[in-house]
Amino acid sequence: MPAAAFERQELSVNMILEHLSIINYKNIREATLDFSPKMNCFVGQNGEGKTNLLDAIYYLSFCRSAFNPIDSQVLNHDSDFFVLDACYRHDHGDEEWVYCGMKRGTKKHFKRNKKEYKRLSQHIGLIPLIFVSPSDTLLIEGGSEERRRLMDVVIAQFDTTYIDSLNAYNKALQQRNALLKMDEEPDPMLMDIWEQEMAQHGEALYHKRNAFIEEFIPVFQEIYSSISGNKETVALGYTSHCQRGPLLDVIRRDRAKDRAVGYSLHGIHRDDLEMLLGGYPIRREGSQGQNKTYTLALKLAQFDFLRRTASTTTPLLLLDDIFDKLDAQRVEQIISLVSGPQFGQIFITDTNREHLDRILKYGNFDYRLFAVKAGEVSPWEEGTHV
């Protein structure tokens, strides 16, 4: 166990997902599920709906799918609506009911305790959550937008002003880009207004991202060392145009070049994270197992950060098929880590029942096993085949 990571756990409280009803979410036609407050395991072959089930839980925290920002595309293909309805309970006994429903062709309705939100951003952070999935390798292999999203998803869950600043920055960026694309010379006063908006909100976002990364890095490094058995060293570096001087000056400096290409070349929308293994970019150096360890350590460090900041609420932890491509030692280290008392409620999927059995034997805690087949979810019974 890392020494610094997962400290101050006594301050955290749990928000437990007790009950979930799903109708027409992707391939899950209908499911009514009651969960363990600690460990919930879903066993099934690939393509049967395990990940869709976790995605429905993610949706109730973030008001969107983890994989598709287009709400109409999470609807079951043959259905005209979907519904997610869940009951959460705090350690001290209070219930929170969260509901989302949408008919095809209309906007979704998101409610907390039967009261609809005026803005969905008001909901983000109520139920902190970390989702670890095979697609996390995009953090290493994908573009910089994936790595910015890693920062945005965490910070937005503990800083209620972050999304508003991000939306304001993106609006100013879009307006400036529209001016840059014009055939005629854009109005310089309008250009000034949008550049000032970009600079004001961009610098605020930069300072929040930078403060987050500075605290995040040592926790991430210790967790990676724990999982890898101290076999490798890793590093993480934050790069931003804000580091070149006042952002307004940086944006204005290349206005002529921006005009030539038709979009804004500078700003915090180009921020990135440099991911290193042994001093070299992991994108070039890392094996499949090392890449998976790296992304898992990133996510578990996010978990620790949120547990200490997001209203001191222990996040839900969703682990989707995390053991593939990992050697036995790393699997054992992960199992030891997530079985500890510092973690709250966990939802985990695997095609291999033996992996889950190894987790369950580690601790004397409550758990429930479910079988998932063709979108149907049922309690596991001995003799079940999936």
Short mmCIF file of C-alpha atoms in Angstrom, two decimals:
data_model
loop_
_atom_site.label_atom_id
_atom_site.label_comp_id
_atom_site.label_asym_id
_atom_site.label_seq_id
_atom_site.Cartn_x
_atom_site.Cartn_y
_atom_site.Cartn_z
CA MET A 1 0.00 0.00 0.00
CA PRO A 2 1.43 3.40 -0.91
CA ALA A 3 2.25 5.45 2.16
CA ALA A 4 0.78 8.76 1.04
CA ALA A 5 -2.03 7.47 -1.16
CA PHE A 6 -5.39 6.81 0.42
CA GLU A 7 -4.57 8.76 3.58
CA ARG A 8 -7.20 10.65 5.63
CA GLN A 9 -9.72 7.95 4.79
CA GLU A 10 -11.49 8.51 8.09
CA LEU A 11 -12.89 11.76 6.67
CA SER A 12 -14.64 10.05 3.76
CA VAL A 13 -18.24 8.90 3.76
CA ASN A 14 -19.85 6.42 1.39
CA MET A 15 -22.69 6.99 -1.02
CA ILE A 16 -23.98 3.49 -1.78
CA LEU A 17 -25.97 2.55 -4.89
CA GLU A 18 -28.59 0.29 -3.35
CA HIS A 19 -31.07 -0.18 -6.16
CA LEU A 20 -30.99 0.33 -9.93
CA SER A 21 -33.74 -0.02 -12.52
CA ILE A 22 -32.78 0.00 -16.21
CA ILE A 23 -35.15 0.06 -19.18
CA ASN A 24 -33.94 0.05 -22.81
CA TYR A 25 -30.37 1.20 -22.13
CA LYS A 26 -28.28 -0.15 -25.02
CA ASN A 27 -28.81 -3.93 -25.09
CA ILE A 28 -30.29 -4.08 -21.57
CA ARG A 29 -34.05 -4.23 -22.14
CA GLU A 30 -35.03 -4.40 -18.50
CA ALA A 31 -33.15 -5.01 -15.28
CA THR A 32 -34.01 -4.42 -11.63
CA LEU A 33 -31.00 -4.89 -9.38
CA ASP A 34 -30.19 -4.63 -5.67
CA PHE A 35 -26.52 -4.24 -4.87
CA SER A 36 -24.04 -5.07 -2.12
CA PRO A 37 -22.61 -2.03 -0.31
CA LYS A 38 -19.09 -3.37 -0.99
CA MET A 39 -18.43 -5.62 -3.99
CA ASN A 40 -20.64 -6.36 -7.00
CA CYS A 41 -19.29 -8.72 -9.65
CA PHE A 42 -20.69 -9.26 -13.14
CA VAL A 43 -19.63 -12.34 -15.09
CA GLY A 44 -20.29 -12.82 -18.79
CA GLN A 45 -18.68 -13.18 -22.18
CA ASN A 46 -17.69 -10.18 -24.25
CA GLY A 47 -20.58 -8.40 -25.95
CA GLU A 48 -23.27 -9.62 -23.54
CA GLY A 49 -23.86 -6.28 -21.75
CA LYS A 50 -21.48 -6.11 -18.77
CA THR A 51 -19.93 -2.83 -19.88
CA ASN A 52 -23.36 -1.39 -20.73
CA LEU A 53 -24.43 -2.05 -17.16
CA LEU A 54 -21.44 -0.14 -15.78
CA ASP A 55 -22.08 2.63 -18.32
CA ALA A 56 -25.63 3.05 -16.99
CA ILE A 57 -24.17 3.59 -13.49
CA TYR A 58 -21.68 6.07 -14.97
CA TYR A 59 -24.52 7.91 -16.71
CA LEU A 60 -26.27 8.55 -13.39
CA SER A 61 -23.15 10.34 -12.11
CA PHE A 62 -22.23 12.32 -15.23
CA CYS A 63 -25.54 12.76 -17.10
CA ARG A 64 -23.99 11.11 -20.15
CA SER A 65 -22.47 7.87 -21.37
CA ALA A 66 -18.77 7.22 -20.83
CA PHE A 67 -18.45 6.17 -24.46
CA ASN A 68 -20.94 8.16 -26.53
CA PRO A 69 -21.96 11.81 -26.01
CA ILE A 70 -25.05 11.38 -28.23
CA ASP A 71 -27.92 10.44 -25.90
CA SER A 72 -30.14 9.00 -28.63
CA GLN A 73 -27.49 6.40 -29.36
CA VAL A 74 -27.69 4.81 -25.90
CA LEU A 75 -31.32 3.93 -26.60
CA ASN A 76 -32.01 0.30 -27.42
CA HIS A 77 -32.26 0.14 -31.20
CA ASP A 78 -35.85 -1.12 -31.16
CA SER A 79 -37.14 1.22 -28.44
CA ASP A 80 -38.49 4.77 -28.29
CA PHE A 81 -37.31 5.64 -24.76
CA PHE A 82 -34.92 4.72 -21.99
CA VAL A 83 -35.13 5.07 -18.21
CA LEU A 84 -32.52 4.87 -15.46
CA ASP A 85 -33.85 5.04 -11.90
CA ALA A 86 -31.60 4.61 -8.87
CA CYS A 87 -31.64 4.86 -5.09
CA TYR A 88 -28.42 5.83 -3.28
CA ARG A 89 -27.94 5.90 0.49
CA HIS A 90 -25.41 7.89 2.55
CA ASP A 91 -23.59 6.35 5.51
CA HIS A 92 -25.80 8.41 7.80
CA GLY A 93 -28.97 6.94 6.26
CA ASP A 94 -30.29 9.67 3.95
CA GLU A 95 -31.55 8.51 0.56
CA GLU A 96 -30.94 10.14 -2.81
CA TRP A 97 -33.15 9.19 -5.74
CA VAL A 98 -31.72 9.91 -9.18
CA TYR A 99 -33.78 9.52 -12.34
CA CYS A 100 -33.04 9.97 -16.03
CA GLY A 101 -35.51 9.39 -18.82
CA MET A 102 -35.61 10.28 -22.48
CA LYS A 103 -37.96 9.67 -25.39
CA ARG A 104 -36.45 9.42 -28.85
CA GLY A 105 -36.39 12.84 -30.52
CA THR A 106 -36.74 14.81 -27.27
CA LYS A 107 -34.32 16.05 -24.61
CA LYS A 108 -33.60 13.97 -21.54
CA HIS A 109 -35.03 14.70 -18.10
CA PHE A 110 -32.67 14.39 -15.15
CA LYS A 111 -34.09 14.52 -11.63
CA ARG A 112 -32.82 14.37 -8.07
CA ASN A 113 -35.44 13.36 -5.51
CA LYS A 114 -38.18 14.01 -8.12
CA LYS A 115 -37.00 17.59 -8.76
CA GLU A 116 -35.67 18.27 -12.25
CA TYR A 117 -32.34 20.04 -12.63
CA LYS A 118 -32.26 23.42 -14.34
CA ARG A 119 -28.68 22.74 -15.43
CA LEU A 120 -27.10 19.29 -15.61
CA SER A 121 -23.81 20.70 -14.30
CA GLN A 122 -25.55 21.07 -10.92
CA HIS A 123 -25.59 17.28 -10.63
CA ILE A 124 -21.91 16.60 -11.40
CA GLY A 125 -20.06 15.74 -8.19
CA LEU A 126 -23.05 14.55 -6.18
CA ILE A 127 -22.07 10.93 -6.82
CA PRO A 128 -18.30 10.88 -7.46
CA LEU A 129 -17.22 7.96 -9.61
CA ILE A 130 -14.14 6.51 -11.27
CA PHE A 131 -14.57 4.18 -14.27
CA VAL A 132 -11.60 2.01 -15.31
CA SER A 133 -12.07 0.36 -18.71
CA PRO A 134 -10.00 -1.10 -21.58
CA SER A 135 -10.63 2.11 -23.56
CA ASP A 136 -8.39 3.95 -21.05
CA THR A 137 -5.43 3.01 -23.26
CA LEU A 138 -6.56 5.99 -25.37
CA LEU A 139 -5.05 8.14 -22.61
CA ILE A 140 -1.68 6.93 -23.90
CA GLU A 141 -2.41 6.18 -27.55
CA GLY A 142 -5.01 8.85 -28.33
CA GLY A 143 -4.90 12.60 -28.88
CA SER A 144 -4.45 15.32 -26.29
CA GLU A 145 -8.23 15.73 -25.86
CA GLU A 146 -8.29 12.36 -24.06
CA ARG A 147 -5.70 13.54 -21.55
CA ARG A 148 -7.42 16.90 -21.01
CA ARG A 149 -10.63 15.02 -20.33
CA LEU A 150 -8.83 13.03 -17.61
CA MET A 151 -8.20 16.32 -15.79
CA ASP A 152 -11.61 17.80 -16.53
CA VAL A 153 -13.60 14.78 -15.32
CA VAL A 154 -11.90 14.82 -11.90
CA ILE A 155 -11.77 18.57 -11.29
CA ALA A 156 -15.42 19.05 -12.30
CA GLN A 157 -16.48 16.60 -9.60
CA PHE A 158 -15.07 18.67 -6.74
CA ASP A 159 -15.06 22.24 -8.17
CA THR A 160 -18.58 23.37 -9.03
CA THR A 161 -17.32 26.40 -11.00
CA TYR A 162 -15.02 24.41 -13.27
CA ILE A 163 -17.59 23.31 -15.87
CA ASP A 164 -19.00 26.84 -16.12
CA SER A 165 -15.50 28.21 -16.79
CA LEU A 166 -14.81 25.45 -19.30
CA ASN A 167 -18.09 26.10 -21.13
CA ALA A 168 -17.39 29.85 -21.20
CA TYR A 169 -13.89 29.25 -22.59
CA ASN A 170 -15.19 26.87 -25.27
CA LYS A 171 -17.89 29.35 -26.30
CA ALA A 172 -15.30 32.13 -26.69
CA LEU A 173 -13.03 29.74 -28.63
CA GLN A 174 -15.86 28.82 -31.02
CA GLN A 175 -16.73 32.48 -31.58
CA ARG A 176 -13.09 33.41 -32.26
CA ASN A 177 -12.73 30.47 -34.66
CA ALA A 178 -15.86 31.59 -36.50
CA LEU A 179 -14.32 35.04 -36.96
CA LEU A 180 -11.05 33.52 -38.16
CA LYS A 181 -12.87 31.53 -40.85
CA MET A 182 -14.64 34.59 -42.33
CA ASP A 183 -13.81 35.57 -45.92
CA GLU A 184 -13.75 39.25 -45.07
CA GLU A 185 -11.50 40.72 -42.40
CA PRO A 186 -13.14 40.15 -38.97
CA ASP A 187 -14.17 43.03 -36.72
CA PRO A 188 -11.09 43.70 -34.50
CA MET A 189 -13.25 44.77 -31.55
CA LEU A 190 -15.18 41.50 -31.64
CA MET A 191 -11.91 39.60 -31.92
CA ASP A 192 -10.58 41.45 -28.87
CA ILE A 193 -13.69 40.62 -26.84
CA TRP A 194 -13.49 36.88 -27.52
CA GLU A 195 -9.73 36.77 -26.98
CA GLN A 196 -10.14 38.46 -23.60
CA GLU A 197 -12.84 35.91 -22.69
CA MET A 198 -10.55 33.05 -23.72
CA ALA A 199 -7.67 34.47 -21.70
CA GLN A 200 -9.72 35.17 -18.58
CA HIS A 201 -11.36 31.75 -18.38
CA GLY A 202 -8.34 29.94 -19.82
CA GLU A 203 -5.96 31.17 -17.12
CA ALA A 204 -8.48 30.25 -14.39
CA LEU A 205 -8.73 26.74 -15.84
CA TYR A 206 -4.94 26.47 -16.16
CA HIS A 207 -4.36 27.30 -12.49
CA LYS A 208 -6.92 24.68 -11.42
CA ARG A 209 -5.45 22.04 -13.70
CA ASN A 210 -1.91 22.84 -12.57
CA ALA A 211 -2.79 22.68 -8.86
CA PHE A 212 -4.56 19.35 -9.43
CA ILE A 213 -1.62 17.81 -11.32
CA GLU A 214 0.93 18.92 -8.72
CA GLU A 215 -0.97 17.08 -5.99
CA PHE A 216 -1.87 14.19 -8.27
CA ILE A 217 1.61 13.19 -9.49
CA PRO A 218 3.15 11.78 -6.26
CA VAL A 219 0.04 9.72 -5.51
CA PHE A 220 0.02 8.35 -9.06
CA GLN A 221 3.72 7.42 -8.84
CA GLU A 222 3.30 5.59 -5.54
CA ILE A 223 0.32 3.61 -6.77
CA TYR A 224 2.17 2.62 -9.94
CA SER A 225 5.15 1.48 -7.88
CA SER A 226 2.87 -0.57 -5.66
CA ILE A 227 1.19 -2.36 -8.58
CA SER A 228 4.45 -2.94 -10.51
CA GLY A 229 6.42 -4.08 -7.49
CA ASN A 230 8.81 -1.10 -7.88
CA LYS A 231 9.98 -2.47 -11.23
CA GLU A 232 9.63 0.77 -13.19
CA THR A 233 9.58 4.52 -12.64
CA VAL A 234 6.92 6.75 -14.15
CA ALA A 235 6.40 10.49 -14.49
CA LEU A 236 3.70 12.88 -15.62
CA GLY A 237 4.18 16.41 -16.94
CA TYR A 238 1.58 19.10 -17.64
CA THR A 239 2.19 21.35 -20.66
CA SER A 240 0.18 24.48 -21.46
CA HIS A 241 0.49 27.63 -23.54
CA CYS A 242 -0.15 29.49 -20.26
CA GLN A 243 3.40 28.57 -19.30
CA ARG A 244 4.69 30.90 -22.05
CA GLY A 245 3.38 34.08 -20.41
CA PRO A 246 0.04 35.93 -20.09
CA LEU A 247 -2.44 33.91 -22.16
CA LEU A 248 -3.91 36.98 -23.84
CA ASP A 249 -0.47 37.87 -25.21
CA VAL A 250 0.13 34.28 -26.36
CA ILE A 251 -3.22 34.15 -28.18
CA ARG A 252 -2.78 37.53 -29.89
CA ARG A 253 0.84 36.90 -30.86
CA ASP A 254 -0.07 34.57 -33.73
CA ARG A 255 -3.39 36.05 -34.81
CA ALA A 256 -2.17 36.30 -38.44
CA LYS A 257 -1.17 32.61 -38.46
CA ASP A 258 -4.51 31.66 -36.88
CA ARG A 259 -6.27 33.62 -39.61
CA ALA A 260 -4.34 31.71 -42.26
CA VAL A 261 -5.31 28.27 -40.90
CA GLY A 262 -8.82 29.30 -39.80
CA TYR A 263 -8.68 28.27 -36.14
CA SER A 264 -6.99 29.10 -32.83
CA LEU A 265 -3.56 27.53 -32.49
CA HIS A 266 -2.98 28.67 -28.90
CA GLY A 267 -4.95 28.34 -25.70
CA ILE A 268 -5.75 25.85 -22.97
CA HIS A 269 -7.67 23.75 -25.52
CA ARG A 270 -4.19 22.57 -26.57
CA ASP A 271 -3.06 21.57 -23.05
CA ASP A 272 -1.55 18.11 -22.75
CA LEU A 273 -0.05 15.62 -20.31
CA GLU A 274 3.36 14.12 -21.02
CA MET A 275 3.32 10.46 -19.92
CA LEU A 276 6.74 8.93 -19.26
CA LEU A 277 8.02 5.46 -18.39
CA GLY A 278 11.67 5.29 -17.34
CA GLY A 279 12.15 8.84 -18.62
CA TYR A 280 10.81 8.09 -22.13
CA PRO A 281 7.31 8.51 -23.64
CA ILE A 282 5.28 5.46 -22.64
CA ARG A 283 3.52 5.62 -26.01
CA ARG A 284 6.81 4.38 -27.54
CA GLU A 285 8.27 2.34 -24.68
CA GLY A 286 5.41 0.61 -22.86
CA SER A 287 4.31 -3.00 -23.19
CA GLN A 288 0.61 -3.83 -23.05
CA GLY A 289 0.96 -4.73 -19.38
CA GLN A 290 2.88 -1.56 -18.56
CA ASN A 291 0.36 0.59 -20.44
CA LYS A 292 -2.48 -1.03 -18.55
CA THR A 293 -0.68 -0.56 -15.22
CA TYR A 294 -0.04 3.09 -16.08
CA THR A 295 -3.67 3.86 -16.92
CA LEU A 296 -4.94 1.90 -13.92
CA ALA A 297 -2.59 3.84 -11.62
CA LEU A 298 -3.88 7.09 -13.15
CA LYS A 299 -7.46 6.09 -12.38
CA LEU A 300 -6.75 4.91 -8.83
CA ALA A 301 -4.91 8.16 -8.16
CA GLN A 302 -8.01 9.99 -9.42
CA PHE A 303 -10.03 7.90 -6.98
CA ASP A 304 -7.83 8.95 -4.06
CA PHE A 305 -7.95 12.61 -5.07
CA LEU A 306 -11.75 12.63 -5.33
CA ARG A 307 -12.18 10.77 -2.06
CA ARG A 308 -10.35 13.59 -0.29
CA THR A 309 -11.95 16.48 -2.17
CA ALA A 310 -15.43 15.71 -3.55
CA SER A 311 -17.39 16.55 -0.41
CA THR A 312 -15.16 13.88 1.21
CA THR A 313 -17.37 11.24 -0.39
CA THR A 314 -15.72 7.96 -1.37
CA PRO A 315 -16.28 7.54 -5.12
CA LEU A 316 -17.95 4.52 -6.64
CA LEU A 317 -15.29 2.43 -8.40
CA LEU A 318 -16.17 0.73 -11.68
CA LEU A 319 -13.61 -1.81 -12.94
CA ASP A 320 -14.31 -3.20 -16.40
CA ASP A 321 -12.20 -6.18 -17.48
CA ILE A 322 -9.06 -4.87 -15.78
CA PHE A 323 -7.03 -8.09 -15.51
CA ASP A 324 -6.43 -8.81 -19.20
CA LYS A 325 -2.77 -8.40 -20.32
CA LEU A 326 -1.45 -8.25 -16.74
CA ASP A 327 0.99 -10.72 -15.19
CA ALA A 328 0.06 -12.66 -12.05
CA GLN A 329 2.03 -10.41 -9.69
CA ARG A 330 0.29 -7.25 -10.90
CA VAL A 331 -3.10 -8.93 -10.66
CA GLU A 332 -2.35 -9.86 -7.03
CA GLN A 333 -1.24 -6.30 -6.20
CA ILE A 334 -4.41 -4.83 -7.70
CA ILE A 335 -6.60 -7.32 -5.88
CA SER A 336 -4.85 -6.51 -2.59
CA LEU A 337 -5.28 -2.79 -3.23
CA VAL A 338 -8.98 -2.67 -4.14
CA SER A 339 -9.95 -5.16 -1.43
CA GLY A 340 -8.81 -2.73 1.27
CA PRO A 341 -11.12 -0.74 3.56
CA GLN A 342 -10.21 2.59 1.91
CA PHE A 343 -12.38 1.63 -1.06
CA GLY A 344 -16.14 1.90 -0.86
CA GLN A 345 -18.61 0.29 -3.24
CA ILE A 346 -17.05 -1.50 -6.22
CA PHE A 347 -18.57 -2.81 -9.45
CA ILE A 348 -16.34 -5.17 -11.40
CA THR A 349 -16.76 -7.18 -14.60
CA ASP A 350 -14.81 -10.12 -15.96
CA THR A 351 -15.24 -12.99 -18.37
CA ASN A 352 -13.34 -15.22 -15.94
CA ARG A 353 -15.09 -16.25 -12.71
CA GLU A 354 -11.72 -17.34 -11.26
CA HIS A 355 -10.41 -13.75 -11.26
CA LEU A 356 -13.40 -12.64 -9.24
CA ASP A 357 -13.09 -15.57 -6.84
CA ARG A 358 -9.52 -14.47 -6.08
CA ILE A 359 -10.79 -11.01 -5.15
CA LEU A 360 -13.61 -12.34 -3.00
CA LYS A 361 -11.34 -14.62 -0.98
CA TYR A 362 -9.12 -11.65 -0.07
CA GLY A 363 -11.49 -9.95 2.30
CA ASN A 364 -14.27 -10.71 4.69
CA PHE A 365 -16.75 -8.37 3.04
CA ASP A 366 -20.24 -8.46 1.60
CA TYR A 367 -20.54 -9.21 -2.11
CA ARG A 368 -23.02 -10.15 -4.81
CA LEU A 369 -22.39 -12.04 -8.04
CA PHE A 370 -24.43 -11.52 -11.19
CA ALA A 371 -24.53 -13.33 -14.53
CA VAL A 372 -24.91 -11.24 -17.69
CA LYS A 373 -26.07 -12.83 -20.92
CA ALA A 374 -27.65 -11.20 -23.98
CA GLY A 375 -28.52 -8.08 -22.01
CA GLU A 376 -30.19 -9.99 -19.18
CA VAL A 377 -28.76 -9.63 -15.66
CA SER A 378 -29.55 -12.18 -12.96
CA PRO A 379 -28.13 -13.25 -9.59
CA TRP A 380 -25.42 -15.87 -10.02
CA GLU A 381 -26.44 -19.38 -9.07
CA GLU A 382 -24.14 -22.38 -8.81
CA GLY A 383 -24.12 -24.21 -12.10
CA THR A 384 -24.65 -21.02 -14.08
CA HIS A 385 -22.91 -21.00 -17.46
CA VAL A 386 -22.16 -17.73 -19.29
#
